[in-house]
Short mmCIF file of C-alpha atoms and ligand atoms in Angstrom, two decimals:
data_model
loop_
_atom_site.label_atom_id
_atom_site.label_comp_id
_atom_site.label_asym_id
_atom_site.label_seq_id
_atom_site.Cartn_x
_atom_site.Cartn_y
_atom_site.Cartn_z
CA MET Q 1 98.52 78.94 72.90
CA ALA Q 2 98.65 76.13 75.13
CA VAL Q 3 95.22 73.98 75.41
CA THR Q 4 95.41 73.63 79.17
CA PRO Q 5 92.26 70.65 80.16
CA SER Q 6 89.45 72.38 81.24
CA SER Q 7 89.20 70.94 84.75
CA LEU Q 8 93.11 73.12 85.18
CA ASN Q 9 91.45 76.21 83.88
CA GLN Q 10 88.71 75.33 86.38
CA LEU Q 11 91.25 75.53 89.68
CA ILE Q 12 93.28 78.42 88.45
CA GLU Q 13 89.60 80.29 87.87
CA ALA Q 14 88.36 78.41 91.42
CA LEU Q 15 91.55 80.01 93.13
CA ARG Q 16 91.37 82.49 91.73
CA VAL Q 17 88.32 84.32 94.26
CA LEU Q 18 91.14 84.75 96.72
CA PRO Q 19 92.18 88.35 97.56
CA GLY Q 20 94.99 89.77 95.95
CA VAL Q 21 95.57 86.43 93.20
CA GLY Q 22 96.07 87.24 89.92
CA PRO Q 23 96.11 85.03 86.30
CA LYS Q 24 98.96 84.30 87.31
CA SER Q 25 99.28 83.94 91.08
CA ALA Q 26 96.49 81.31 90.63
CA THR Q 27 98.55 79.07 87.84
CA ARG Q 28 101.62 78.50 89.97
CA MET Q 29 99.33 77.44 92.82
CA ALA Q 30 97.37 74.80 91.06
CA TYR Q 31 100.18 73.74 88.95
CA HIS Q 32 101.85 73.11 92.47
CA LEU Q 33 98.91 71.45 94.55
CA LEU Q 34 98.48 68.34 91.50
CA GLN Q 35 102.28 68.96 90.86
CA ARG Q 36 104.03 68.68 94.54
CA ASP Q 37 101.42 68.04 97.03
CA GLN Q 38 98.15 66.52 95.49
CA GLY Q 39 97.78 65.36 99.39
CA GLY Q 40 98.10 68.97 100.24
CA ALA Q 41 95.13 69.65 97.50
CA VAL Q 42 93.34 66.85 99.08
CA ASN Q 43 93.14 68.27 103.20
CA LEU Q 44 92.18 71.78 100.83
CA ALA Q 45 89.44 70.51 100.05
CA HIS Q 46 87.99 68.66 102.40
CA ALA Q 47 88.99 71.77 104.87
CA LEU Q 48 87.20 74.22 102.38
CA GLU Q 49 84.13 71.93 102.46
CA TYR Q 50 83.74 71.82 106.48
CA ALA Q 51 83.96 75.32 107.13
CA ILE Q 52 81.11 75.89 104.25
CA ALA Q 53 79.51 73.49 106.59
CA THR Q 54 79.53 73.72 109.96
CA LEU Q 55 80.84 77.97 110.03
CA LYS Q 56 78.12 79.98 111.50
CA HIS Q 57 78.03 83.85 112.33
CA CYS Q 58 77.95 84.10 116.27
CA ARG Q 59 75.34 84.61 117.51
CA HIS Q 60 76.47 87.73 119.62
CA CYS Q 61 79.18 89.33 117.92
CA ASN Q 62 78.83 87.75 113.78
CA THR Q 63 82.24 86.67 113.87
CA PHE Q 64 82.70 82.70 112.43
CA THR Q 65 82.22 79.81 115.22
CA GLU Q 66 81.14 76.93 114.90
CA ALA Q 67 78.72 77.09 117.51
CA GLU Q 68 75.62 79.31 118.10
CA VAL Q 69 78.11 81.34 120.29
CA CYS Q 70 81.54 82.41 120.24
CA ASP Q 71 84.32 81.07 122.63
CA ILE Q 72 84.44 84.65 123.39
CA CYS Q 73 81.87 86.06 123.67
CA ALA Q 74 80.21 82.26 126.20
CA ASP Q 75 83.56 83.27 128.68
CA GLU Q 76 82.36 84.69 131.94
CA GLN Q 77 85.11 86.02 132.82
CA ARG Q 78 85.38 88.41 130.68
CA ASP Q 79 83.79 92.15 130.54
CA HIS Q 80 80.43 92.45 129.09
CA SER Q 81 80.25 96.65 130.04
CA LYS Q 82 82.74 96.84 127.12
CA LEU Q 83 81.62 95.72 123.51
CA CYS Q 84 84.78 96.94 121.26
CA VAL Q 85 83.69 97.05 117.23
CA VAL Q 86 86.03 96.28 114.46
CA GLU Q 87 85.24 95.07 110.75
CA MET Q 88 86.87 91.52 109.48
CA PRO Q 89 87.50 88.32 112.42
CA THR Q 90 90.87 89.32 111.47
CA ASP Q 91 90.87 92.55 113.17
CA LEU Q 92 89.69 90.45 116.60
CA MET Q 93 92.29 88.52 116.24
CA MET Q 94 94.83 91.51 115.80
CA VAL Q 95 92.60 93.19 119.17
CA GLU Q 96 92.84 89.82 121.34
CA GLN Q 97 97.15 89.80 120.70
CA THR Q 98 97.39 93.38 122.33
CA LEU Q 99 96.22 91.20 125.40
CA ALA Q 100 94.83 94.43 126.52
CA PHE Q 101 91.29 94.32 126.26
CA HIS Q 102 89.51 92.47 127.61
CA GLY Q 103 85.03 93.02 127.03
CA LEU Q 104 83.82 91.71 123.76
CA TYR Q 105 83.60 91.80 120.28
CA PHE Q 106 81.22 92.70 117.59
CA VAL Q 107 82.60 91.70 113.92
CA LEU Q 108 81.09 94.63 111.50
CA MET Q 109 81.91 92.08 108.11
CA GLY Q 110 82.84 94.64 106.49
CA ARG Q 111 82.85 98.71 105.95
CA LEU Q 112 80.58 102.02 104.85
CA SER Q 113 82.13 102.72 101.57
CA PRO Q 114 80.18 105.48 99.83
CA LEU Q 115 81.98 105.51 96.48
CA ASP Q 116 81.82 101.48 96.21
CA GLY Q 117 77.98 101.93 96.88
CA ILE Q 118 78.70 100.20 100.26
CA GLY Q 119 75.78 101.62 102.14
CA PRO Q 120 74.20 101.12 106.23
CA LYS Q 121 71.57 98.39 104.57
CA ASP Q 122 75.25 96.01 103.58
CA ILE Q 123 77.04 96.54 107.20
CA ALA Q 124 75.25 93.94 110.26
CA LEU Q 125 74.63 97.45 111.76
CA GLU Q 126 71.13 96.79 113.25
CA ARG Q 127 72.84 93.21 114.12
CA LEU Q 128 75.44 96.09 116.49
CA LEU Q 129 72.71 98.61 117.46
CA THR Q 130 70.64 95.52 118.60
CA ARG Q 131 73.96 93.47 119.84
CA ALA Q 132 75.09 97.10 121.81
CA SER Q 133 71.26 97.90 123.17
CA ASP Q 134 71.29 94.80 125.62
CA GLY Q 135 71.61 96.55 128.83
CA GLU Q 136 74.93 95.59 130.01
CA VAL Q 137 77.21 96.35 127.10
CA GLN Q 138 78.32 100.50 129.09
CA GLU Q 139 81.41 101.77 125.89
CA VAL Q 140 81.40 100.84 122.64
CA VAL Q 141 84.88 100.69 121.60
CA LEU Q 142 85.36 101.86 118.01
CA ALA Q 143 87.99 99.89 116.67
CA THR Q 144 87.41 100.21 112.75
CA ASN Q 145 90.79 100.94 110.57
CA PHE Q 146 92.25 104.73 109.96
CA THR Q 147 91.13 104.43 106.08
CA VAL Q 148 89.32 107.03 104.64
CA GLU Q 149 86.41 104.53 104.97
CA GLY Q 150 87.14 102.66 108.62
CA GLU Q 151 86.82 106.30 109.94
CA ALA Q 152 83.29 107.12 107.72
CA THR Q 153 82.09 103.98 109.55
CA ALA Q 154 83.36 105.09 113.16
CA HIS Q 155 81.76 107.99 112.03
CA TYR Q 156 78.21 107.10 111.17
CA LEU Q 157 78.74 104.25 113.96
CA SER Q 158 79.43 106.63 116.74
CA GLU Q 159 76.51 109.45 115.88
CA MET Q 160 73.99 105.95 115.29
CA LEU Q 161 74.98 104.57 119.00
CA ARG Q 162 74.66 107.76 120.80
CA ALA Q 163 71.91 108.46 119.38
CA ARG Q 164 69.89 105.40 121.73
CA GLY Q 165 72.65 106.82 124.60
CA LEU Q 166 75.62 104.53 124.12
CA SER Q 167 79.51 105.81 125.33
CA VAL Q 168 81.50 106.14 122.16
CA SER Q 169 85.02 105.52 122.18
CA ARG Q 170 87.53 105.89 118.72
CA ILE Q 171 91.48 104.37 119.62
CA ALA Q 172 93.67 106.19 119.26
CA ARG Q 173 96.64 106.41 116.60
CA GLY Q 174 99.28 108.63 116.88
CA LEU Q 175 103.32 107.80 116.02
CA PRO Q 176 104.15 104.38 116.69
CA VAL Q 177 105.23 102.31 120.00
CA GLY Q 178 108.96 102.97 120.32
CA GLY Q 179 108.75 105.73 117.11
CA GLU Q 180 111.01 108.20 116.64
CA LEU Q 181 110.01 111.13 115.48
CA GLU Q 182 113.04 111.29 113.31
CA HIS Q 183 111.46 108.05 111.42
CA VAL Q 184 107.85 108.44 111.16
CA ASP Q 185 106.17 109.28 108.04
CA PRO Q 186 104.90 113.22 108.25
CA GLY Q 187 101.76 112.32 107.75
CA THR Q 188 101.23 109.64 111.05
CA LEU Q 189 102.58 112.77 112.96
CA ALA Q 190 101.08 115.14 111.28
CA GLN Q 191 97.67 113.77 113.23
CA ALA Q 192 99.79 113.44 115.69
CA LEU Q 193 100.36 116.80 116.41
CA VAL Q 194 96.50 117.38 115.41
CA GLU Q 195 95.39 114.98 118.42
CA ARG Q 196 97.35 116.14 120.87
CA ARG Q 197 95.94 115.21 124.67
CA HIS Q 198 96.20 117.35 127.60
CA LEU Q 199 98.39 116.03 130.00
CA MET A 1 119.98 90.08 76.95
CA ALA A 2 121.92 93.77 76.29
CA VAL A 3 120.76 93.49 73.20
CA ALA A 4 117.43 92.94 74.23
CA LYS A 5 117.78 95.65 76.78
CA LYS A 6 118.60 99.10 74.82
CA PRO A 7 115.45 99.23 72.81
CA ARG A 8 113.00 98.56 76.35
CA ARG A 9 115.37 102.25 77.37
CA LYS A 10 115.11 103.98 74.58
CA ALA A 11 110.83 102.58 74.91
CA LEU A 12 111.09 103.85 79.07
CA ALA A 13 111.92 107.21 77.52
CA ASP A 14 110.01 108.63 75.38
CA THR A 15 107.16 107.28 77.70
CA PRO A 16 105.82 110.78 78.91
CA ARG A 17 106.18 111.68 82.75
CA VAL A 18 104.93 113.65 84.65
CA ASP A 19 106.79 114.87 87.88
CA ALA A 20 106.09 116.47 91.27
CA GLN A 21 102.23 117.39 90.06
CA PRO A 22 99.34 118.38 92.85
CA ALA A 23 96.76 115.75 92.95
CA LEU A 24 94.31 114.44 95.69
CA VAL A 25 93.48 111.25 96.14
CA LEU A 26 89.85 110.42 94.98
CA HIS A 27 89.55 106.59 95.34
CA GLN A 28 91.05 103.96 95.94
CA GLN A 29 91.41 99.66 95.75
CA PRO A 30 93.16 96.63 95.41
CA TYR A 31 94.37 95.60 92.29
CA ARG A 32 96.13 92.99 91.05
CA GLU A 33 97.62 90.70 93.10
CA THR A 34 100.65 93.41 95.26
CA SER A 35 98.70 97.22 93.90
CA ARG A 36 96.46 99.40 94.31
CA LEU A 37 94.37 101.81 91.46
CA LEU A 38 94.53 105.40 92.69
CA ASP A 39 91.34 107.66 91.19
CA VAL A 40 93.56 110.72 91.26
CA PHE A 41 92.23 113.99 90.82
CA SER A 42 95.58 116.16 89.74
CA ARG A 43 96.18 119.65 88.85
CA ASP A 44 96.85 120.17 85.61
CA HIS A 45 95.61 116.62 84.19
CA GLY A 46 92.21 116.18 85.44
CA ARG A 47 91.67 113.10 86.32
CA VAL A 48 93.91 110.18 86.20
CA ALA A 49 94.01 106.43 86.66
CA ILE A 50 97.31 105.19 88.03
CA VAL A 51 98.73 101.97 89.83
CA ALA A 52 100.20 101.84 92.34
CA ARG A 53 102.48 99.19 92.69
CA GLY A 54 103.17 97.60 95.60
CA ALA A 55 101.23 99.54 97.01
CA GLN A 56 98.75 96.98 98.50
CA ARG A 57 102.32 94.54 100.79
CA PRO A 58 102.23 94.69 104.11
CA GLY A 59 103.94 97.02 105.21
CA SER A 60 103.94 99.06 102.17
CA GLN A 61 105.39 102.85 102.57
CA ALA A 62 103.22 104.05 100.16
CA ARG A 63 99.76 103.71 102.25
CA ALA A 64 101.02 106.48 105.17
CA VAL A 65 101.41 108.90 102.11
CA LEU A 66 98.07 107.97 99.36
CA LEU A 67 95.78 108.78 101.37
CA GLY A 68 92.36 110.81 100.57
CA PHE A 69 91.60 114.17 100.95
CA GLN A 70 94.98 115.21 101.58
CA PRO A 71 97.33 117.38 99.25
CA LEU A 72 100.14 115.28 97.45
CA LEU A 73 102.62 115.37 94.78
CA LEU A 74 102.75 112.53 92.27
CA SER A 75 104.94 111.52 90.15
CA TRP A 76 103.89 109.09 87.21
CA PHE A 77 104.58 107.51 83.44
CA GLY A 78 102.52 105.41 80.36
CA ALA A 79 100.96 106.42 77.67
CA GLY A 80 98.02 104.63 78.38
CA GLU A 81 95.31 105.39 79.85
CA LEU A 82 96.22 104.00 83.42
CA LYS A 83 99.40 104.83 84.28
CA THR A 84 102.16 103.36 86.26
CA LEU A 85 103.19 106.06 89.84
CA HIS A 86 106.78 106.66 89.91
CA ALA A 87 107.16 108.22 93.79
CA ALA A 88 104.22 109.73 95.80
CA GLU A 89 104.98 112.80 98.26
CA TRP A 90 102.80 113.75 101.24
CA GLN A 91 102.59 117.95 101.07
CA GLY A 92 100.81 118.55 104.25
CA GLY A 93 98.70 121.82 105.80
CA ILE A 94 95.62 119.78 105.27
CA ALA A 95 93.95 117.70 108.60
CA GLN A 96 93.07 114.62 108.35
CA LEU A 97 89.02 115.05 107.35
CA ALA A 98 86.38 113.07 110.22
CA GLY A 99 83.27 113.72 111.04
CA LEU A 100 80.11 115.26 108.90
CA PRO A 101 83.21 116.92 107.36
CA LEU A 102 84.38 113.18 106.16
CA LEU A 103 81.05 112.68 104.59
CA CYS A 104 80.61 115.70 103.14
CA GLY A 105 83.95 115.27 101.42
CA PHE A 106 83.49 111.46 100.18
CA TYR A 107 80.26 113.61 98.14
CA LEU A 108 82.35 115.17 96.72
CA ASN A 109 84.37 112.91 95.55
CA GLU A 110 81.72 111.27 94.41
CA LEU A 111 80.91 113.82 92.03
CA LEU A 112 84.18 114.13 90.21
CA GLN A 113 83.55 110.45 89.50
CA ARG A 114 81.16 111.22 88.32
CA LEU A 115 81.00 114.05 86.15
CA LEU A 116 84.22 114.38 85.50
CA PRO A 117 84.85 112.67 82.98
CA ARG A 118 88.66 111.37 83.33
CA ASP A 119 92.18 112.69 81.45
CA ALA A 120 90.29 115.79 81.06
CA PRO A 121 92.41 119.43 82.73
CA ASN A 122 90.45 121.60 84.94
CA PRO A 123 92.56 123.93 87.00
CA PRO A 124 89.53 126.29 87.74
CA LEU A 125 87.89 123.12 89.28
CA PHE A 126 90.67 121.50 90.68
CA ALA A 127 92.07 124.82 93.44
CA ALA A 128 87.75 125.04 93.75
CA TYR A 129 88.36 121.28 95.27
CA PHE A 130 91.70 122.10 96.86
CA GLU A 131 89.95 125.01 98.59
CA ALA A 132 86.18 123.06 99.73
CA ILE A 133 89.13 120.34 101.45
CA GLN A 134 90.63 122.86 103.02
CA ALA A 135 87.58 124.48 104.32
CA LEU A 136 85.73 121.07 105.15
CA SER A 137 89.51 120.89 107.17
CA LEU A 138 88.61 123.81 109.88
CA LEU A 139 85.95 122.72 110.68
CA PRO A 140 84.18 120.53 113.64
CA ARG A 141 83.76 117.51 113.31
CA GLU A 142 80.07 117.57 114.17
CA PRO A 143 79.47 121.44 112.13
CA GLY A 144 76.06 122.56 111.56
CA ALA A 145 75.35 124.87 108.86
CA GLU A 146 78.34 125.65 107.96
CA VAL A 147 78.97 123.07 106.09
CA GLU A 148 76.98 124.00 102.81
CA PRO A 149 78.30 126.49 101.53
CA ILE A 150 81.23 125.25 100.76
CA LEU A 151 79.76 122.45 99.44
CA ARG A 152 77.73 124.35 97.34
CA ARG A 153 80.26 126.87 96.14
CA PHE A 154 82.00 123.63 95.29
CA GLU A 155 79.15 122.48 93.10
CA LEU A 156 79.00 125.58 91.16
CA ALA A 157 81.71 125.34 90.61
CA LEU A 158 82.21 122.04 89.15
CA LEU A 159 79.26 122.42 87.33
CA SER A 160 80.48 125.97 85.75
CA SER A 161 83.57 124.85 84.73
CA LEU A 162 81.88 121.84 82.98
CA GLY A 163 79.64 123.77 81.27
CA TYR A 164 76.77 123.09 83.34
CA ALA A 165 75.28 126.52 83.89
CA PRO A 166 72.98 128.37 82.89
CA ASP A 167 73.47 132.23 82.53
CA TRP A 168 71.79 132.52 86.37
CA ARG A 169 69.89 136.01 84.91
CA ILE A 170 67.79 134.33 82.00
CA THR A 171 65.14 131.45 82.10
CA ALA A 172 64.45 129.05 79.57
CA GLU A 173 62.26 131.50 77.84
CA GLY A 174 64.81 134.13 77.79
CA GLN A 175 62.93 137.04 79.71
CA ALA A 176 64.65 138.66 82.49
CA VAL A 177 64.99 137.20 85.86
CA GLN A 178 62.78 139.07 89.09
CA PRO A 179 64.32 139.24 92.56
CA ARG A 180 61.03 138.28 93.71
CA GLN A 181 59.74 135.74 92.15
CA ARG A 182 61.57 131.98 92.63
CA TYR A 183 62.85 129.75 90.00
CA GLY A 184 63.55 126.04 89.55
CA PHE A 185 65.51 124.18 86.85
CA GLU A 186 64.31 122.46 83.48
CA PRO A 187 66.67 119.51 82.96
CA GLY A 188 67.26 120.12 78.67
CA SER A 189 65.16 124.10 78.71
CA GLY A 190 66.94 126.05 81.75
CA LEU A 191 65.56 128.38 85.13
CA THR A 192 61.88 127.94 85.09
CA PRO A 193 59.52 130.45 87.75
CA SER A 194 58.00 127.93 90.28
CA GLY A 195 54.72 128.58 92.03
CA THR A 196 55.95 126.22 94.84
CA ARG A 197 58.10 127.67 98.39
CA ALA A 198 61.47 125.64 97.37
CA GLY A 199 62.56 127.84 93.98
CA CYS A 200 65.28 129.25 94.09
CA PRO A 201 64.89 133.56 94.71
CA GLY A 202 65.86 135.06 91.78
CA GLU A 203 67.69 138.16 94.71
CA ALA A 204 69.39 134.49 94.62
CA LEU A 205 70.53 134.10 91.65
CA LEU A 206 71.22 137.48 90.49
CA ALA A 207 73.93 138.10 93.69
CA LEU A 208 75.44 134.76 91.29
CA ALA A 209 74.99 136.33 88.20
CA ALA A 210 77.05 139.19 89.98
CA GLY A 211 80.12 137.11 91.88
CA SER A 212 78.52 137.68 95.14
CA LEU A 213 79.23 134.01 95.95
CA GLU A 214 77.79 135.07 100.39
CA PRO A 215 76.57 132.32 102.03
CA GLN A 216 73.18 133.67 102.26
CA TRP A 217 73.24 133.97 98.96
CA LEU A 218 75.05 129.85 98.02
CA LEU A 219 72.26 128.70 101.41
CA GLN A 220 69.30 129.40 98.61
CA VAL A 221 70.79 126.87 95.72
CA LYS A 222 70.61 124.41 97.65
CA PRO A 223 67.55 123.02 95.74
CA LEU A 224 68.42 123.87 92.41
CA MET A 225 71.68 122.69 92.28
CA ARG A 226 69.96 119.71 93.77
CA GLN A 227 67.55 120.04 90.28
CA MET A 228 70.32 120.34 88.38
CA ILE A 229 72.99 117.74 89.58
CA ALA A 230 70.08 115.22 89.57
CA SER A 231 69.73 115.60 86.42
CA LEU A 232 73.53 115.41 85.38
CA ILE A 233 73.96 112.16 87.42
CA GLY A 234 70.13 110.41 85.82
CA ALA A 235 68.74 107.36 87.34
CA ASN A 236 71.70 106.55 89.22
CA PRO A 237 71.60 107.46 92.73
CA LEU A 238 74.76 109.70 94.45
CA HIS A 239 75.94 107.15 97.53
CA THR A 240 77.14 109.69 99.63
CA ARG A 241 73.61 111.62 99.23
CA GLN A 242 72.07 108.31 100.76
CA LEU A 243 74.28 108.67 103.54
CA LEU A 244 74.06 111.94 104.29
CA ILE A 245 70.32 111.37 104.16
CA ASP A 246 70.95 107.85 106.13
CA LEU A 247 72.34 110.09 108.66
CA GLN A 248 70.12 112.48 109.45
CA ARG A 249 67.26 110.00 109.84
CA LEU A 250 69.49 108.60 113.39
ZN1 LIG B 301 81.47 85.53 120.04
#
């Protein structure tokens, strides 16, 4: 066994908190930062520290922001009657990129995952309920993932919100845009048939 | 290089392989850098832990196939506890679960994860699970009591295939179950006469013993099933049951 200095070991261990980063990648990253890009490493350390110190959750939508209220929530031009619920801030960014939604968001920062023991108390459901009951929201659009966990979350949310008299919708799924039946995976095609709509 | 390769080839040829095995994914999670770890229930090999290499990569085609509650044909290899996925083929025939039936599906999966040991083949239980998922997929998103017989039938299959089901005709004290008496379950001993209204009517137990799984009897054994399962599960309650309770309270 080669002897690795403890500070290097510590860095490798620290890098492993990143999703999908195992010991091999962490070691590669650590050596890269130390050998090739010490300036970048210092920047990374500062950026991390600064982000941790300044970022908080938006009071309205729960996404990361430096202010009390994020830019989207603070935008008066947006449609305040529609609220799109997503699992993570990255999902919010994806929906924003479509330019197809002009309402506001709520970020759960997770999903229900019964088999991992993640229940209603472990995600921001209470805050969503308060947010959606502000009197302005007319429709809640559920844009959780189409995984079994995302679907379970959507079901729970719809029951919870409809019990409060809110109108709830779910984003559609089916063939990809430009998708040809010949090349699509059979599971997607089967579900597109199950969820076909009348014209 | 060529010298080093030969023994490796031979080792691969000796590795146990399973081809096109009917299976369903009970649970999956990210594993290592780009893979997913699957907890699979297969027909002839029981519960197996399988790594799907590369399935965590963005744009991986495997994730569109490795769906929970969907019949698959899986091929894998490996001698150790952790197998490696070789191929996954989507079988179809069961619509994806949604709504309450989906949460019930999670309940079945949690029961299997908690009670069915790994690498213990159990084809009758696989058949019961398959039937239950199929039945759940045919229900509307917000079914009423129709889920209950499906869950009871599966619980019964689970308990009896794992050897936990008692003789429904005889009490812990060795007395014959009476149709008009109510019964509870005492962990470690068996059926005991119960004074409370919550007990299960003897006539339902006798119907089960005679092999009748009609909804009218299945609906009556719910409290008894709950007691039996609770005694097997131990101190750690089922997450899915709590979720169903939370949902009821909304
Ligand atoms: Zn916001």
